[in-house]
Amino acid sequence: MDKRTQNHVVKAANSSDIIAYEINFRNTKIRSTWNYKRFRSFINIEEKQEEEEKEEEEEEEEEEEDEEGEDEEEEEEEEEEEEEEEEEDRDEEEEEQEKEKRTRRRAPCYLQRHEKNP
């Protein structure tokens, strides 16, 4: 008797379903239809519970994946914002450097002219 049927027999016996013979619904015929119906209803209830548990676990996994996906999206957005800020800072620094270069170029000319023509 495999573990699954063994568990069913033990649970059925514990739940006041009296089954006097070994139940292995794959290999042997069940003689008593009343016990069979009672046992099948017990198994059906158990299978429904197992299916519900599996569905709940799948839903929880999907929620966790969604949360992880949202976290990853937030991190990506933050990284993009940081990169944009860095690019803006670089652009501003380059503009300032260009202005300084222009003023350096102009200043000597202005000073030279001013020195020549006081």
PDB file of C-alpha atoms in Angstrom:
ATOM      1  CA  MET A   1       0.000   0.000   0.000  1.00  0.00           C
ATOM      2  CA  ASP A   2       1.544   3.307  -1.046  1.00  0.00           C
ATOM      3  CA  LYS A   3       1.720   6.255   1.315  1.00  0.00           C
ATOM      4  CA  ARG A   4      -1.166   8.139  -0.250  1.00  0.00           C
ATOM      5  CA  THR A   5      -3.679   5.330   0.230  1.00  0.00           C
ATOM      6  CA  GLN A   6      -2.224   4.561   3.633  1.00  0.00           C
ATOM      7  CA  ASN A   7      -2.778   8.168   4.697  1.00  0.00           C
ATOM      8  CA  HIS A   8      -6.335   8.063   3.384  1.00  0.00           C
ATOM      9  CA  VAL A   9      -7.056   4.867   5.299  1.00  0.00           C
ATOM     10  CA  VAL A  10      -5.633   6.290   8.516  1.00  0.00           C
ATOM     11  CA  LYS A  11      -7.496   9.574   8.110  1.00  0.00           C
ATOM     12  CA  ALA A  12     -10.706   7.767   7.200  1.00  0.00           C
ATOM     13  CA  ALA A  13     -10.389   5.536  10.255  1.00  0.00           C
ATOM     14  CA  ASN A  14      -9.712   8.565  12.415  1.00  0.00           C
ATOM     15  CA  SER A  15     -12.754  10.346  11.044  1.00  0.00           C
ATOM     16  CA  SER A  16     -15.078   7.492  12.111  1.00  0.00           C
ATOM     17  CA  ASP A  17     -15.252   5.966   8.634  1.00  0.00           C
ATOM     18  CA  ILE A  18     -14.842   2.303   9.445  1.00  0.00           C
ATOM     19  CA  ILE A  19     -13.228   0.454   6.618  1.00  0.00           C
ATOM     20  CA  ALA A  20     -12.469  -3.111   7.580  1.00  0.00           C
ATOM     21  CA  TYR A  21     -10.446  -4.019   4.541  1.00  0.00           C
ATOM     22  CA  GLU A  22      -7.433  -2.537   2.839  1.00  0.00           C
ATOM     23  CA  ILE A  23      -8.477   0.148   0.399  1.00  0.00           C
ATOM     24  CA  ASN A  24      -6.349   0.565  -2.619  1.00  0.00           C
ATOM     25  CA  PHE A  25      -8.664   1.990  -5.250  1.00  0.00           C
ATOM     26  CA  ARG A  26      -6.169   1.270  -7.995  1.00  0.00           C
ATOM     27  CA  ASN A  27      -5.797  -2.483  -7.501  1.00  0.00           C
ATOM     28  CA  THR A  28      -8.741  -3.857  -5.526  1.00  0.00           C
ATOM     29  CA  LYS A  29     -12.478  -3.482  -5.807  1.00  0.00           C
ATOM     30  CA  ILE A  30     -14.345  -1.894  -2.970  1.00  0.00           C
ATOM     31  CA  ARG A  31     -17.149  -4.235  -1.933  1.00  0.00           C
ATOM     32  CA  SER A  32     -19.389  -1.977   0.051  1.00  0.00           C
ATOM     33  CA  THR A  33     -20.891   0.837  -2.014  1.00  0.00           C
ATOM     34  CA  TRP A  34     -21.994   2.686   1.113  1.00  0.00           C
ATOM     35  CA  ASN A  35     -18.463   2.729   2.527  1.00  0.00           C
ATOM     36  CA  TYR A  36     -17.107   3.540  -0.909  1.00  0.00           C
ATOM     37  CA  LYS A  37     -19.382   6.563  -1.310  1.00  0.00           C
ATOM     38  CA  ARG A  38     -18.551   7.735   2.166  1.00  0.00           C
ATOM     39  CA  PHE A  39     -14.838   7.218   1.582  1.00  0.00           C
ATOM     40  CA  ARG A  40     -14.967   8.915  -1.853  1.00  0.00           C
ATOM     41  CA  SER A  41     -16.725  11.938  -0.388  1.00  0.00           C
ATOM     42  CA  PHE A  42     -14.003  12.112   2.250  1.00  0.00           C
ATOM     43  CA  ILE A  43     -11.304  11.914  -0.429  1.00  0.00           C
ATOM     44  CA  ASN A  44     -13.080  14.516  -2.584  1.00  0.00           C
ATOM     45  CA  ILE A  45     -13.200  16.936   0.343  1.00  0.00           C
ATOM     46  CA  GLU A  46      -9.514  16.365   1.004  1.00  0.00           C
ATOM     47  CA  GLU A  47      -8.637  16.856  -2.688  1.00  0.00           C
ATOM     48  CA  LYS A  48     -10.616  20.106  -2.772  1.00  0.00           C
ATOM     49  CA  GLN A  49      -8.709  21.327   0.273  1.00  0.00           C
ATOM     50  CA  GLU A  50      -5.406  20.413  -1.367  1.00  0.00           C
ATOM     51  CA  GLU A  51      -6.409  22.253  -4.556  1.00  0.00           C
ATOM     52  CA  GLU A  52      -7.404  25.326  -2.547  1.00  0.00           C
ATOM     53  CA  GLU A  53      -4.070  25.262  -0.714  1.00  0.00           C
ATOM     54  CA  LYS A  54      -2.207  24.995  -4.016  1.00  0.00           C
ATOM     55  CA  GLU A  55      -4.192  27.909  -5.453  1.00  0.00           C
ATOM     56  CA  GLU A  56      -3.459  30.004  -2.364  1.00  0.00           C
ATOM     57  CA  GLU A  57       0.242  29.197  -2.622  1.00  0.00           C
ATOM     58  CA  GLU A  58       0.247  30.136  -6.316  1.00  0.00           C
ATOM     59  CA  GLU A  59      -1.524  33.415  -5.546  1.00  0.00           C
ATOM     60  CA  GLU A  60       1.003  34.187  -2.806  1.00  0.00           C
ATOM     61  CA  GLU A  61       3.872  33.424  -5.184  1.00  0.00           C
ATOM     62  CA  GLU A  62       2.340  35.689  -7.836  1.00  0.00           C
ATOM     63  CA  GLU A  63       1.922  38.468  -5.272  1.00  0.00           C
ATOM     64  CA  GLU A  64       5.545  38.060  -4.183  1.00  0.00           C
ATOM     65  CA  GLU A  65       6.676  38.162  -7.811  1.00  0.00           C
ATOM     66  CA  ASP A  66       4.573  41.280  -8.386  1.00  0.00           C
ATOM     67  CA  GLU A  67       6.083  42.919  -5.314  1.00  0.00           C
ATOM     68  CA  GLU A  68       9.575  41.965  -6.444  1.00  0.00           C
ATOM     69  CA  GLY A  69       8.786  43.289  -9.910  1.00  0.00           C
ATOM     70  CA  GLU A  70       7.533  46.561  -8.425  1.00  0.00           C
ATOM     71  CA  ASP A  71      10.658  46.837  -6.271  1.00  0.00           C
ATOM     72  CA  GLU A  72      12.831  46.233  -9.323  1.00  0.00           C
ATOM     73  CA  GLU A  73      10.884  48.837 -11.304  1.00  0.00           C
ATOM     74  CA  GLU A  74      11.289  51.360  -8.492  1.00  0.00           C
ATOM     75  CA  GLU A  75      15.014  50.665  -8.328  1.00  0.00           C
ATOM     76  CA  GLU A  76      15.318  51.049 -12.097  1.00  0.00           C
ATOM     77  CA  GLU A  77      13.404  54.340 -11.975  1.00  0.00           C
ATOM     78  CA  GLU A  78      15.652  55.599  -9.181  1.00  0.00           C
ATOM     79  CA  GLU A  79      18.751  54.603 -11.143  1.00  0.00           C
ATOM     80  CA  GLU A  80      17.430  56.366 -14.245  1.00  0.00           C
ATOM     81  CA  GLU A  81      16.701  59.504 -12.217  1.00  0.00           C
ATOM     82  CA  GLU A  82      20.196  59.427 -10.723  1.00  0.00           C
ATOM     83  CA  GLU A  83      21.721  59.011 -14.181  1.00  0.00           C
ATOM     84  CA  GLU A  84      19.678  61.930 -15.500  1.00  0.00           C
ATOM     85  CA  GLU A  85      20.773  64.090 -12.569  1.00  0.00           C
ATOM     86  CA  GLU A  86      24.402  63.138 -13.163  1.00  0.00           C
ATOM     87  CA  GLU A  87      24.068  64.003 -16.857  1.00  0.00           C
ATOM     88  CA  GLU A  88      22.504  67.358 -15.971  1.00  0.00           C
ATOM     89  CA  ASP A  89      25.326  68.055 -13.509  1.00  0.00           C
ATOM     90  CA  ARG A  90      27.896  67.173 -16.172  1.00  0.00           C
ATOM     91  CA  ASP A  91      26.184  69.414 -18.707  1.00  0.00           C
ATOM     92  CA  GLU A  92      26.142  72.293 -16.220  1.00  0.00           C
ATOM     93  CA  GLU A  93      29.819  71.773 -15.410  1.00  0.00           C
ATOM     94  CA  GLU A  94      30.700  71.695 -19.108  1.00  0.00           C
ATOM     95  CA  GLU A  95      28.755  74.919 -19.692  1.00  0.00           C
ATOM     96  CA  GLU A  96      30.548  76.585 -16.783  1.00  0.00           C
ATOM     97  CA  GLN A  97      33.912  75.436 -18.123  1.00  0.00           C
ATOM     98  CA  GLU A  98      33.048  76.770 -21.581  1.00  0.00           C
ATOM     99  CA  LYS A  99      32.049  80.127 -20.069  1.00  0.00           C
ATOM    100  CA  GLU A 100      35.328  80.262 -18.142  1.00  0.00           C
ATOM    101  CA  LYS A 101      37.266  79.476 -21.318  1.00  0.00           C
ATOM    102  CA  ARG A 102      35.419  82.227 -23.171  1.00  0.00           C
ATOM    103  CA  THR A 103      36.061  84.730 -20.410  1.00  0.00           C
ATOM    104  CA  ARG A 104      39.734  83.714 -20.277  1.00  0.00           C
ATOM    105  CA  ARG A 105      40.008  84.241 -23.999  1.00  0.00           C
ATOM    106  CA  ARG A 106      38.263  87.583 -23.811  1.00  0.00           C
ATOM    107  CA  ALA A 107      39.996  88.841 -20.708  1.00  0.00           C
ATOM    108  CA  PRO A 108      43.513  88.924 -22.105  1.00  0.00           C
ATOM    109  CA  CYS A 109      42.308  90.711 -25.224  1.00  0.00           C
ATOM    110  CA  TYR A 110      40.450  93.233 -23.166  1.00  0.00           C
ATOM    111  CA  LEU A 111      43.431  93.731 -20.883  1.00  0.00           C
ATOM    112  CA  GLN A 112      45.767  94.072 -23.839  1.00  0.00           C
ATOM    113  CA  ARG A 113      43.528  96.658 -25.460  1.00  0.00           C
ATOM    114  CA  HIS A 114      43.089  98.473 -22.207  1.00  0.00           C
ATOM    115  CA  GLU A 115      46.824  98.502 -21.589  1.00  0.00           C
ATOM    116  CA  LYS A 116      47.492  99.824 -25.061  1.00  0.00           C
ATOM    117  CA  ASN A 117      44.816 102.439 -24.872  1.00  0.00           C
ATOM    118  CA  PRO A 118      44.492 103.564 -21.286  1.00  0.00           C
TER     119      PRO A 118
END
